[in-house]
mmCIF file of C-alpha atoms and ligand atoms in Angstrom:
data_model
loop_
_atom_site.group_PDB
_atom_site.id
_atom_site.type_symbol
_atom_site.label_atom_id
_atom_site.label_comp_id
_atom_site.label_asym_id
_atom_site.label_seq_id
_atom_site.Cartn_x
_atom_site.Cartn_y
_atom_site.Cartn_z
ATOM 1 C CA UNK A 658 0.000 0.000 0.000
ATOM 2 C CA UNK A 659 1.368 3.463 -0.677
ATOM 3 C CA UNK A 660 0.782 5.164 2.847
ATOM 4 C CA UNK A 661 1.305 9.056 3.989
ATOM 5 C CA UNK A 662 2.117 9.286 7.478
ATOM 6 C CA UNK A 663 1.877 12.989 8.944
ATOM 7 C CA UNK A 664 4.196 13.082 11.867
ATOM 8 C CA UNK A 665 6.155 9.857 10.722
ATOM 9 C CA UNK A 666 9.262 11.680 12.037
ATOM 10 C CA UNK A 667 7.870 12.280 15.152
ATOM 11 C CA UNK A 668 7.743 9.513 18.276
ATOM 12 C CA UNK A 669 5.237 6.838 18.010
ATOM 13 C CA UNK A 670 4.674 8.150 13.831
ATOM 14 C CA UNK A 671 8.546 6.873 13.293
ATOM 15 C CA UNK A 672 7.756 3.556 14.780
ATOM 16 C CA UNK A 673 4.980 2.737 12.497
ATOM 17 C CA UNK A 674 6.546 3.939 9.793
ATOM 18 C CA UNK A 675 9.583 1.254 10.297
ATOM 19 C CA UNK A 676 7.235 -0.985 11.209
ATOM 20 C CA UNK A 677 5.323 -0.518 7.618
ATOM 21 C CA UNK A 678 8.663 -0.291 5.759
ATOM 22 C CA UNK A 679 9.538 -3.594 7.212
ATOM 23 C CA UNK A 680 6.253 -4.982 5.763
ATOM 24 C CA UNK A 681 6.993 -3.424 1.929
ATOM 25 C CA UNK A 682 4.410 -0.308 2.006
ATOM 26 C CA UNK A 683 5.826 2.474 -0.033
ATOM 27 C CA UNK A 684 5.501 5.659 3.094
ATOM 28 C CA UNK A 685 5.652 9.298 2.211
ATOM 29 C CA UNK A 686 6.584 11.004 5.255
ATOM 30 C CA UNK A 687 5.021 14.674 6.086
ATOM 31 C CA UNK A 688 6.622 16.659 9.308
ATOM 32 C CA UNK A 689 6.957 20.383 9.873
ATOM 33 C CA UNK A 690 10.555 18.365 12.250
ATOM 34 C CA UNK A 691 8.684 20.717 15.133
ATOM 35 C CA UNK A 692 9.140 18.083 17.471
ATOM 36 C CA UNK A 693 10.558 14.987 14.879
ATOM 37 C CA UNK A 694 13.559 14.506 13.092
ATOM 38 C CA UNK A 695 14.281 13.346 9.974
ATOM 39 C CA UNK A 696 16.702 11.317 11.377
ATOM 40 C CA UNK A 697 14.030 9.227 12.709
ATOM 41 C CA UNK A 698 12.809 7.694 9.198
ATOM 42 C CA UNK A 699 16.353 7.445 7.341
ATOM 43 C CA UNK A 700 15.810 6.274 3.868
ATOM 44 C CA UNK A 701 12.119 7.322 3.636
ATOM 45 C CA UNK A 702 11.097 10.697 1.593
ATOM 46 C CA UNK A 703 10.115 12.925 3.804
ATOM 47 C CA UNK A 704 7.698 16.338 2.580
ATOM 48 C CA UNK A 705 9.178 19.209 5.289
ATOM 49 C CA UNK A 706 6.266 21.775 5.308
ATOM 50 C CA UNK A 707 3.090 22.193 7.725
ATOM 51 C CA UNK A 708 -0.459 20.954 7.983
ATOM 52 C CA UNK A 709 -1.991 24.020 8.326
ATOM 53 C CA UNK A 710 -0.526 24.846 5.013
ATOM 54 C CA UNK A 711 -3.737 23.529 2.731
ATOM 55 C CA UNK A 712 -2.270 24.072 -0.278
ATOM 56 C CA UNK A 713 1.093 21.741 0.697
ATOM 57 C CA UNK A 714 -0.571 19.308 2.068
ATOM 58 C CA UNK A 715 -3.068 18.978 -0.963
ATOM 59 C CA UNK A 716 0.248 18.877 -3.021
ATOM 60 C CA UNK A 717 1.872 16.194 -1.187
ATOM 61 C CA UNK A 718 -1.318 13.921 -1.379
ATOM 62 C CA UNK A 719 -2.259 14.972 -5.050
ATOM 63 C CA UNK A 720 1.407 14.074 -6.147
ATOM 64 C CA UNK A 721 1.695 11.457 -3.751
ATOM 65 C CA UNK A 722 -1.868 9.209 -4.655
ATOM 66 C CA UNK A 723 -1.882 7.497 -1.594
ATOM 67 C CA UNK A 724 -4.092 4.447 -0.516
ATOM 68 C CA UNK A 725 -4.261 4.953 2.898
ATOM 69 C CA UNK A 726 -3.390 8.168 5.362
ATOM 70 C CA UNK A 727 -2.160 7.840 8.576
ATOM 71 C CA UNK A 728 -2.117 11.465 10.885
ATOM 72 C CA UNK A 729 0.010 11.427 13.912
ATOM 73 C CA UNK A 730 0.821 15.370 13.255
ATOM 74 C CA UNK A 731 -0.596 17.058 16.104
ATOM 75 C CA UNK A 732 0.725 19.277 19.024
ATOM 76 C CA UNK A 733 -0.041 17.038 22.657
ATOM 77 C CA UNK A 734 0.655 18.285 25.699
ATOM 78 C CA UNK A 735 -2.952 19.063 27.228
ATOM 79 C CA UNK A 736 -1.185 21.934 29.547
ATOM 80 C CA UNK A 737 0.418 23.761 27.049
ATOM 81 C CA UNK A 738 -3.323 23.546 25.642
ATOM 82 C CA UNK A 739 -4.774 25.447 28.598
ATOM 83 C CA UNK A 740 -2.577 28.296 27.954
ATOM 84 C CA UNK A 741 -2.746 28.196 24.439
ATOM 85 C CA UNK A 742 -5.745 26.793 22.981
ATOM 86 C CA UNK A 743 -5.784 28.690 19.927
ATOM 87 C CA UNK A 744 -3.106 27.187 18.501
ATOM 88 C CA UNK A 745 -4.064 23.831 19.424
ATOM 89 C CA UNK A 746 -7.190 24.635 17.685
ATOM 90 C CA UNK A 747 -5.369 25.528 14.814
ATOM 91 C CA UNK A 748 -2.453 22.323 13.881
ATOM 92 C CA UNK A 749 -4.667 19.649 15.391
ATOM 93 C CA UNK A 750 -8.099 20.737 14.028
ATOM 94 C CA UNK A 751 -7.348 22.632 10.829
ATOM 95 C CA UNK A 752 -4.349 20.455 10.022
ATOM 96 C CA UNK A 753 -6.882 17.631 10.227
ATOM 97 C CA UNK A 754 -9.245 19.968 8.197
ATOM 98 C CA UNK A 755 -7.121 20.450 5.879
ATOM 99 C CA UNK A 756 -5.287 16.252 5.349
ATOM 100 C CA UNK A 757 -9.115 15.658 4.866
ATOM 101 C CA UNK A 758 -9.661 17.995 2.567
ATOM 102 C CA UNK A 759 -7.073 16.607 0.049
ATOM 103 C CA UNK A 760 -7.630 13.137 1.570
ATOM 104 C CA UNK A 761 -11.165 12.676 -0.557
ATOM 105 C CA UNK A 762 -11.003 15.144 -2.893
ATOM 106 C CA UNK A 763 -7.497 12.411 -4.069
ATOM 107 C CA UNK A 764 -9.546 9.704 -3.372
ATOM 108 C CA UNK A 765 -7.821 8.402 -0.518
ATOM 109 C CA UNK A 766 -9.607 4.798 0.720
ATOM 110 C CA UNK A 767 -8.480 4.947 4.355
ATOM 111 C CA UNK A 768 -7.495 6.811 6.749
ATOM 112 C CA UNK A 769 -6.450 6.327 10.467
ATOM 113 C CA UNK A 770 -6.376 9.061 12.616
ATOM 114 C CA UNK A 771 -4.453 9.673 16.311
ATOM 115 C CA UNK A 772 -6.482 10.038 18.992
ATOM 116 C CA UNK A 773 -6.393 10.049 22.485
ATOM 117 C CA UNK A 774 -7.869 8.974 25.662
ATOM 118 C CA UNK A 775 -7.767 13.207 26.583
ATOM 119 C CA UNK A 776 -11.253 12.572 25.044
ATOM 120 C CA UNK A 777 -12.894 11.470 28.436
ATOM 121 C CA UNK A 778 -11.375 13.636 30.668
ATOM 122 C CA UNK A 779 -11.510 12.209 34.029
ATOM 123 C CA UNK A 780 -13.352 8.922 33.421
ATOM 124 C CA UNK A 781 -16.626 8.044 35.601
ATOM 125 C CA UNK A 782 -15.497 4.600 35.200
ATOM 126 C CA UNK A 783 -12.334 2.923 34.918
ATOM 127 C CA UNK A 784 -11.399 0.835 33.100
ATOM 128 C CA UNK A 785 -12.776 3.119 30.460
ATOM 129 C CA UNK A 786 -14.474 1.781 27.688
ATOM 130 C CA UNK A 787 -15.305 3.560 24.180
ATOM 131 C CA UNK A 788 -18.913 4.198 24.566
ATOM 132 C CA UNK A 789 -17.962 6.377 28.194
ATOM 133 C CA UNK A 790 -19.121 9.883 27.490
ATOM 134 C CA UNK A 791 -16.624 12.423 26.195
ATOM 135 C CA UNK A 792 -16.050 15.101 28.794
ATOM 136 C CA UNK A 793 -12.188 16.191 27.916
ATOM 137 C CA UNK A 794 -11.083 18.549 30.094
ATOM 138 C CA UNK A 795 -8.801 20.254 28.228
ATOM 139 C CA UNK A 796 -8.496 22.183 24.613
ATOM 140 C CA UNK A 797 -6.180 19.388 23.597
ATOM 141 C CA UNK A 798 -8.750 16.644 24.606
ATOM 142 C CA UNK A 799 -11.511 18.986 22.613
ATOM 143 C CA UNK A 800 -9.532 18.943 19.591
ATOM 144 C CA UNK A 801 -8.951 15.537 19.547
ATOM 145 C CA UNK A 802 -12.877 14.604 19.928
ATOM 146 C CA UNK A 803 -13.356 17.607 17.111
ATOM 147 C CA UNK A 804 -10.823 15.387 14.706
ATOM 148 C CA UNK A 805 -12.923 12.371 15.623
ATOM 149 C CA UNK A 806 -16.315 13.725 14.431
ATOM 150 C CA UNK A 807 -15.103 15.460 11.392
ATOM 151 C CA UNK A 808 -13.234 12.054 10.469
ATOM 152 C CA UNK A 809 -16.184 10.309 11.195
ATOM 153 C CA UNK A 810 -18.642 12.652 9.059
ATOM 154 C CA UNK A 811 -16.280 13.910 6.214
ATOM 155 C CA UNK A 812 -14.844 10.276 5.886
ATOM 156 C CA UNK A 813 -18.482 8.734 6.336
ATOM 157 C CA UNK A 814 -19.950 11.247 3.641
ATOM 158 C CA UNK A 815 -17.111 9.842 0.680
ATOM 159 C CA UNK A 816 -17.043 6.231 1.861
ATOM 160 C CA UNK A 817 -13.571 6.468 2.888
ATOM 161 C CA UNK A 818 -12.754 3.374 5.808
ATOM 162 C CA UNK A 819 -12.001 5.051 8.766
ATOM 163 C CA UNK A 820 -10.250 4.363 12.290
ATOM 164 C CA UNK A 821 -9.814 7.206 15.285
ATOM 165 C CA UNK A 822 -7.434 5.467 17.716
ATOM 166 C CA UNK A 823 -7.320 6.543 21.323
ATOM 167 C CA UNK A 824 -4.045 6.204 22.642
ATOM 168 C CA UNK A 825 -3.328 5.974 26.431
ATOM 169 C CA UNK A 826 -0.098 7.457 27.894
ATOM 170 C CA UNK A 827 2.430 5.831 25.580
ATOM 171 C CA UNK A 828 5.975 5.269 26.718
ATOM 172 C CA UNK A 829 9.141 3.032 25.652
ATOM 173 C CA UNK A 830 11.786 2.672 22.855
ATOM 174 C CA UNK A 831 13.050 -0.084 20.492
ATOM 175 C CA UNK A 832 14.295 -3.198 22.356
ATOM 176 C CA UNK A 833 17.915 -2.904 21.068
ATOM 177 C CA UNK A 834 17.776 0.969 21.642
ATOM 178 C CA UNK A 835 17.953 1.958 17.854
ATOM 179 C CA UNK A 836 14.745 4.251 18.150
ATOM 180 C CA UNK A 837 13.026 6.044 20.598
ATOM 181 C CA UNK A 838 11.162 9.505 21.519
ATOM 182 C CA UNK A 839 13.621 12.671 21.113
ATOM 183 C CA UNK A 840 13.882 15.051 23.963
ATOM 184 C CA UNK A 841 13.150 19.076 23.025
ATOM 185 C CA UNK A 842 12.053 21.559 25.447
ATOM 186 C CA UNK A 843 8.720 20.672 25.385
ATOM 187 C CA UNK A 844 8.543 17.112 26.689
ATOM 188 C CA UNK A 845 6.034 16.770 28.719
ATOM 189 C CA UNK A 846 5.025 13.044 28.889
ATOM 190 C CA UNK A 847 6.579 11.131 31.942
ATOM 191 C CA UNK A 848 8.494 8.442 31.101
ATOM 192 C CA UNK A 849 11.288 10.530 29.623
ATOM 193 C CA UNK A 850 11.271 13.442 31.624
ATOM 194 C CA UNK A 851 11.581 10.843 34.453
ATOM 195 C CA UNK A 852 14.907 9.594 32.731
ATOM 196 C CA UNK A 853 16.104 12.956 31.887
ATOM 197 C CA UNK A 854 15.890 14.169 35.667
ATOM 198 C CA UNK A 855 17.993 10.761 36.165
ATOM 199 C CA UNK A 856 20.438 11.864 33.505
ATOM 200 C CA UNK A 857 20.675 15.072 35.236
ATOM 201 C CA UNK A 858 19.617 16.736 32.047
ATOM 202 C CA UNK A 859 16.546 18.989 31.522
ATOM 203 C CA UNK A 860 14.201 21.053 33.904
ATOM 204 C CA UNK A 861 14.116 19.767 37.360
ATOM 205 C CA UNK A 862 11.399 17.149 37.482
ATOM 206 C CA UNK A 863 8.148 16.793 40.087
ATOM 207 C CA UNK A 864 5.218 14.889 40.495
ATOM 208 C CA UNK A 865 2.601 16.936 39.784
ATOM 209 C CA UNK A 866 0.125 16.343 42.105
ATOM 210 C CA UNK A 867 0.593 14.062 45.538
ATOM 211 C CA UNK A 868 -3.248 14.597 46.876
ATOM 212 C CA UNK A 869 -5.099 12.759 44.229
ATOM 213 C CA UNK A 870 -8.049 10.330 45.727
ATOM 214 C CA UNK A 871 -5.407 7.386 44.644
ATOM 215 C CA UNK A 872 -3.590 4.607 46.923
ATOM 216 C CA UNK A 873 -0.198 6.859 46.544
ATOM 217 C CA UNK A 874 -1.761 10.220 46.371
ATOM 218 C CA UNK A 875 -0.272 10.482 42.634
ATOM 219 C CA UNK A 876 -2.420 10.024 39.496
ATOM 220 C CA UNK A 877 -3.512 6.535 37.748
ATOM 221 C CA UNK A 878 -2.407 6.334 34.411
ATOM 222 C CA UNK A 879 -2.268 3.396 31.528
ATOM 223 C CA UNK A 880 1.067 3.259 29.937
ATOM 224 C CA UNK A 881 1.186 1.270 26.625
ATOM 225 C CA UNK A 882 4.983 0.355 24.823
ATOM 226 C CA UNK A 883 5.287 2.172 21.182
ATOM 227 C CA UNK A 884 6.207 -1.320 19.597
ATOM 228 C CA UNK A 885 2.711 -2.518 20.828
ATOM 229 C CA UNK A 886 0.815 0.664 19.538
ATOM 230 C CA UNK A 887 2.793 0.353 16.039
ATOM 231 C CA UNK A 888 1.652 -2.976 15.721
ATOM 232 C CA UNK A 889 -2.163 -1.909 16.512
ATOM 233 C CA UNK A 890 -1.504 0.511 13.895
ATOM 234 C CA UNK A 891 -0.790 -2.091 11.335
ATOM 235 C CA UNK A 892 -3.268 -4.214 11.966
ATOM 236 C CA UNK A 893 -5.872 -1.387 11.453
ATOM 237 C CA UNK A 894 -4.599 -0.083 8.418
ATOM 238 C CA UNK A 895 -4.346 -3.617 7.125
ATOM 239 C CA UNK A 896 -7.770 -4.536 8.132
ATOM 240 C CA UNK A 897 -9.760 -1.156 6.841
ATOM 241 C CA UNK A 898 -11.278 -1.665 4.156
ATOM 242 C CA UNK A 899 -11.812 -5.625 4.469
ATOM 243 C CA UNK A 900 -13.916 -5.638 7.732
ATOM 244 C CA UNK A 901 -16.822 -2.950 8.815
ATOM 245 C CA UNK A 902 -13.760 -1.243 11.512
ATOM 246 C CA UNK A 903 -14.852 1.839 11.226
ATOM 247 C CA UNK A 904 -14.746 3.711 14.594
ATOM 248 C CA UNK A 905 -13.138 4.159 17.651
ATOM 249 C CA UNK A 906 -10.620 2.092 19.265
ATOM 250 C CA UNK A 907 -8.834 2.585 22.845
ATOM 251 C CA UNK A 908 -5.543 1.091 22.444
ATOM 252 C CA UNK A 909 -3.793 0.611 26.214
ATOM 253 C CA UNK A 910 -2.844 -2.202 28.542
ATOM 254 C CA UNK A 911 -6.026 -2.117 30.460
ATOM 255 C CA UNK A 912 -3.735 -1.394 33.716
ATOM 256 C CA UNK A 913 -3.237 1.251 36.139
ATOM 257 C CA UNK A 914 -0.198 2.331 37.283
ATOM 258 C CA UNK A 915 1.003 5.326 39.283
ATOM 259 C CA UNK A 916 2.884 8.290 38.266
ATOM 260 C CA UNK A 917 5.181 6.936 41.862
ATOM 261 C CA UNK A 918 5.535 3.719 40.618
ATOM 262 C CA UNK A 919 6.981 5.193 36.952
ATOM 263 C CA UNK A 920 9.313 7.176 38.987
ATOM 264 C CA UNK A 921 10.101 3.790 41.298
ATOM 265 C CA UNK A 922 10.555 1.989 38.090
ATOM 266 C CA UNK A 923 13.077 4.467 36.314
ATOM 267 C CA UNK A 924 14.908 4.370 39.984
ATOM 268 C CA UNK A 925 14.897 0.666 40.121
ATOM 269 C CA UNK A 926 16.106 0.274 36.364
ATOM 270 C CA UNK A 927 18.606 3.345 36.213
ATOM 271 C CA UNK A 928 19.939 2.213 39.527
ATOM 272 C CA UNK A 929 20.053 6.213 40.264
ATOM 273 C CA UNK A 930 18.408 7.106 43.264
ATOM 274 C CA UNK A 931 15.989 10.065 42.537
ATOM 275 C CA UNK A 932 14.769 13.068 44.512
ATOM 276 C CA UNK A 933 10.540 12.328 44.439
ATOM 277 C CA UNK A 934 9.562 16.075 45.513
ATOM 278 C CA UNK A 935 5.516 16.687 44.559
ATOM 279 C CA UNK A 936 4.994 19.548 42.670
ATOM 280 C CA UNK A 937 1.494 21.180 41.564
ATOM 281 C CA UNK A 938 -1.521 19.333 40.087
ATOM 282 C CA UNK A 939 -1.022 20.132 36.178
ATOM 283 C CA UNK A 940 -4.289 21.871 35.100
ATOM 284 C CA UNK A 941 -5.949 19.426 32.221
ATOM 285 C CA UNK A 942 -4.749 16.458 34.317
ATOM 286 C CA UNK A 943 -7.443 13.783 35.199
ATOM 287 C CA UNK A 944 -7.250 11.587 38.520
ATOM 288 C CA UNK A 945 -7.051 8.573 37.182
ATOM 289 C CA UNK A 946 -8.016 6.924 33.535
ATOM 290 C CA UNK A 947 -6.882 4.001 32.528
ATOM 291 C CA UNK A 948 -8.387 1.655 29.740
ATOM 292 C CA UNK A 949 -11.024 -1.202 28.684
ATOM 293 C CA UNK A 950 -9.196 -1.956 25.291
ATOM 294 C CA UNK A 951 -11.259 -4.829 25.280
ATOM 295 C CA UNK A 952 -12.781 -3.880 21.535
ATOM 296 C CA UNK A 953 -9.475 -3.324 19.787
ATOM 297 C CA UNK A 954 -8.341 -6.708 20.927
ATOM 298 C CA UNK A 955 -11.653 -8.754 19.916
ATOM 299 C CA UNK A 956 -11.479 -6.851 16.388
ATOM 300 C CA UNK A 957 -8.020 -6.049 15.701
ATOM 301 C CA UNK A 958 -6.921 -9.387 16.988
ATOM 302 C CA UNK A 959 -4.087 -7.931 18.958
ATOM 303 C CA UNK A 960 -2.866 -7.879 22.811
ATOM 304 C CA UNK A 961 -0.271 -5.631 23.973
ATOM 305 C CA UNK A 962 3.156 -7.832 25.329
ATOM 306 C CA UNK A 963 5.210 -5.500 26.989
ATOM 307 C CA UNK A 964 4.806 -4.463 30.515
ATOM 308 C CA UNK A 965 6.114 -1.019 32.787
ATOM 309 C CA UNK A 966 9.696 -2.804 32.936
ATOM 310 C CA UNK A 967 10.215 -3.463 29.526
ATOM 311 C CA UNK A 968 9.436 -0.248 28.450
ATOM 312 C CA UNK A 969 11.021 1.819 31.524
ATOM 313 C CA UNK A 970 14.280 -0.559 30.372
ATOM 314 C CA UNK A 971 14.027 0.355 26.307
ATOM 315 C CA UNK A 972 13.403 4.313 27.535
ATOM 316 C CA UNK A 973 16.678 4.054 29.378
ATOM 317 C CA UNK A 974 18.688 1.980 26.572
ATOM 318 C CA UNK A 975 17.609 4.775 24.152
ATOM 319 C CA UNK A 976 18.532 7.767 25.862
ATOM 320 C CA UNK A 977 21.367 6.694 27.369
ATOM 321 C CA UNK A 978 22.392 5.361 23.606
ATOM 322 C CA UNK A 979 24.286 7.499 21.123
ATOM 323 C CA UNK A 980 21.486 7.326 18.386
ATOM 324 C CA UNK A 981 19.641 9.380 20.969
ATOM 325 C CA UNK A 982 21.582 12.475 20.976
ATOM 326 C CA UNK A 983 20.941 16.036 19.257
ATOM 327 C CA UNK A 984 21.870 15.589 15.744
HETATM 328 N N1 NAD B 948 2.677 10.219 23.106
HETATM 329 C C1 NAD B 948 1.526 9.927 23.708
HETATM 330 O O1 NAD B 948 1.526 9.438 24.862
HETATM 331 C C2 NAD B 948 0.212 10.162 23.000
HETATM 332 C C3 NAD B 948 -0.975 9.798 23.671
HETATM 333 C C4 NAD B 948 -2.194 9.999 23.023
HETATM 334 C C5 NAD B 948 -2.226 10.520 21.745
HETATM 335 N N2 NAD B 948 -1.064 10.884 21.120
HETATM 336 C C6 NAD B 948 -1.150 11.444 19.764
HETATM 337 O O2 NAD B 948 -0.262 10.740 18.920
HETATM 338 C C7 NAD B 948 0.229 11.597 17.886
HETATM 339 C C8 NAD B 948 1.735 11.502 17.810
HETATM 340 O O3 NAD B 948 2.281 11.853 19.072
HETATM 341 P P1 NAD B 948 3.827 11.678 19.416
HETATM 342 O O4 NAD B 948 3.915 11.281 20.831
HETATM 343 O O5 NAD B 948 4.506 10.850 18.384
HETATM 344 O O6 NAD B 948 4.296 13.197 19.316
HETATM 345 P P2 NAD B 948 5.557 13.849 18.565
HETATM 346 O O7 NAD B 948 5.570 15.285 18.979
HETATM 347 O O8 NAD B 948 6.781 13.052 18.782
HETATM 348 O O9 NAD B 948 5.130 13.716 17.045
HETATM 349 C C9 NAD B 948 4.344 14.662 16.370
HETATM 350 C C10 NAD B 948 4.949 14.852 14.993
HETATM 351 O O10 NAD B 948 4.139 15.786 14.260
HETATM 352 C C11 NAD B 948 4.960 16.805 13.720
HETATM 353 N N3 NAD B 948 4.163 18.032 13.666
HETATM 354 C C12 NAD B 948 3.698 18.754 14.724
HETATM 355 N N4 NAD B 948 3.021 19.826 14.272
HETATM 356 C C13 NAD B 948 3.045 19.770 12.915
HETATM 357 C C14 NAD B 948 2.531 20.589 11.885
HETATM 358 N N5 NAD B 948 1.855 21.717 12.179
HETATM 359 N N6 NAD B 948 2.730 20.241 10.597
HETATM 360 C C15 NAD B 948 3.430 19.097 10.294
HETATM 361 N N7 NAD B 948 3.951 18.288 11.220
HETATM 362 C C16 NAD B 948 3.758 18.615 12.528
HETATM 363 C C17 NAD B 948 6.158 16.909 14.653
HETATM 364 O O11 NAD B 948 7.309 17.451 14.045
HETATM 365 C C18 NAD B 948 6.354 15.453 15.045
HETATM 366 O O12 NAD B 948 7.194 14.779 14.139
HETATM 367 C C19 NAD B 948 -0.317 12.983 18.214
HETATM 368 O O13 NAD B 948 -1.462 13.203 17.430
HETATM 369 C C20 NAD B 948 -0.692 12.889 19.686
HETATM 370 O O14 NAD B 948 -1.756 13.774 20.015
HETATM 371 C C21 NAD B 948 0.157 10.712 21.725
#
């Protein structure tokens, strides 16, 4: 299949993208290298230029002719969202505008689009299951159920197979250490700002928020490994088309664990004791929220394998690893 991947340079968009490669799909890869690097999908052509930018994007897919899109581009951190919404507004849901846009009017026949579980805010229930109201309590978690319903509508409307998938908190590199998430000012998800503080690189790290109504105080979260999300991702994209999939899909282990026990685990694996002071609640941050990903696994046929350890250890391989550093 001929496959455009916004994002592909990005984290989890450069493991699907090898992952694809390794199964023969030709990938066009289109990243604005905001937060990716092209060094991330060596040997794959990669379009630098923005998703906002309608007429570039309708270029790259009109020149392209791909069979399938798949649109990790998207900014992510839901407090950077509270203080600027407006520009989350603007890459995640007029990027997506616009990839859709040139998506059916170049007769794309599938498209799989990154969600998140920011779509149910703090769950009433946990685990969480897809038909859980959507209460997001955030401008990122709004833009991603936006992206949703236009996908689902526009992509209904032209008969185009469709897939939003809602990622829980995804952490973890390549077993050997050849790939893994790249560290800019910005990072915000756990995992590696966890190692960083370890490394002694990067702002000084805290828990945000010690008074949550959880055993530890700290919030619940479902971490998933990258390698287990990339191959979700190919077994949607392969699959769309040939079975009624359209829809949503939660894609996590279906297990909580606590923002302490991350920083226990990184401890443990690093063997570097760590400083564990609790900082502020982060505004956008639910309790707890972890998944039911019962529905992906029935349809998709897949189970995630890897647990906290094996990605805490592949984190630590990777940054520790030459491959990771600044280019
Ligand atoms: N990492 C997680 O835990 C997580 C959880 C839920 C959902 N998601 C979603 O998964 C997707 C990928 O996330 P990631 O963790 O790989 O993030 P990332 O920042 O590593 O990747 C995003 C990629 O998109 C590119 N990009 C950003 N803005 C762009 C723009 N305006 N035009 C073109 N390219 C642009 C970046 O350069 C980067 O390569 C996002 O849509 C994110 O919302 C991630």
């Amino acid at each position: 299949m001929r496959v455009l991947i916004t994002g592909g340079a990005g984290y989890i968009g450069s493991f699907v993208v090898r992952e694809l490669k390794q199964r023969d799909h030709e990938i066009l890869v289109f990243d604005n290298l905001s937060t990716g690097r092209g060094q991330a999908v060596p040997d794959v052509p990669l379009v630098v230029a923005d998703i906002r930018d309608r007429a570039e994007v309708d270029r790259a897919v009109g020149r392209f002719r791909p069979d399938a899109v798949m649109h990790f581009a998207a900014l992510k951190s839901p407090a950077e969202s509270m203080r600027e919404p407006g520009l989350y507004y603007d890459v995640n849901v007029v990027g997506t505008a616009n990839l859709l846009s040139a998506a059916t009017a170049h007769g794309v026949r599938r498209f799989v689009f990154s969600s998140s579980c920011a779509v149910y805010g703090t769950p009433q229930v946990c685990p969480v299951d897809e038909r859980a109201p959507l209460r997001p309590e955030s401008p990122y978690g709004e833009t991603k159920v936006a992206c949703e319903r236009m996908l689902g509508w526009i992509a209904g409307s032209h008969g185009m197979a469709h897939a939003s998938l809602r990622y829980f908190n995804v952490a973890g590199a390549a077993e050997d250490g050849s790939l893994g998430e790249h560290l800019h000012e910005g990072t915000s998800q756990l995992v590696p700002r966890v190692v960083m503080s370890a490394l002694g690189i990067g702002p000084e790290f805290a828990i945000a928020g010690g008074d949550y109504p959880t055993p530890d105080g700290t919030a619940l979260r479902d971490y998933i490994h990258v390698e287990d999300l990339a191959e979700a991702h190919v077994r949607t994209l392969e699959m769309l088309g040939s079975t009624r999939l359209n829809g949503v899909y939660n894609l996590g282990r279906g297990s909580a664990v606590s923002v302490l026990e991350v920083v226990n685990e990184v401890e443990r694996v690093s063997g570097k004791p760590l400083a564990k002071p609790i900082g502020t609640r982060r505004p956008g941050d639910p309790a707890v929220s972890w998944a039911d990903a019962a529905l992906a696994g029935r349809v998709l046929g897949w189970t995630p394998k890897r647990d906290l350890t094996d990605m805490v250890r592949s984190a630590w391989l990777w940054h520790t690893s030459d491959a990771s550093a600044p280019a």
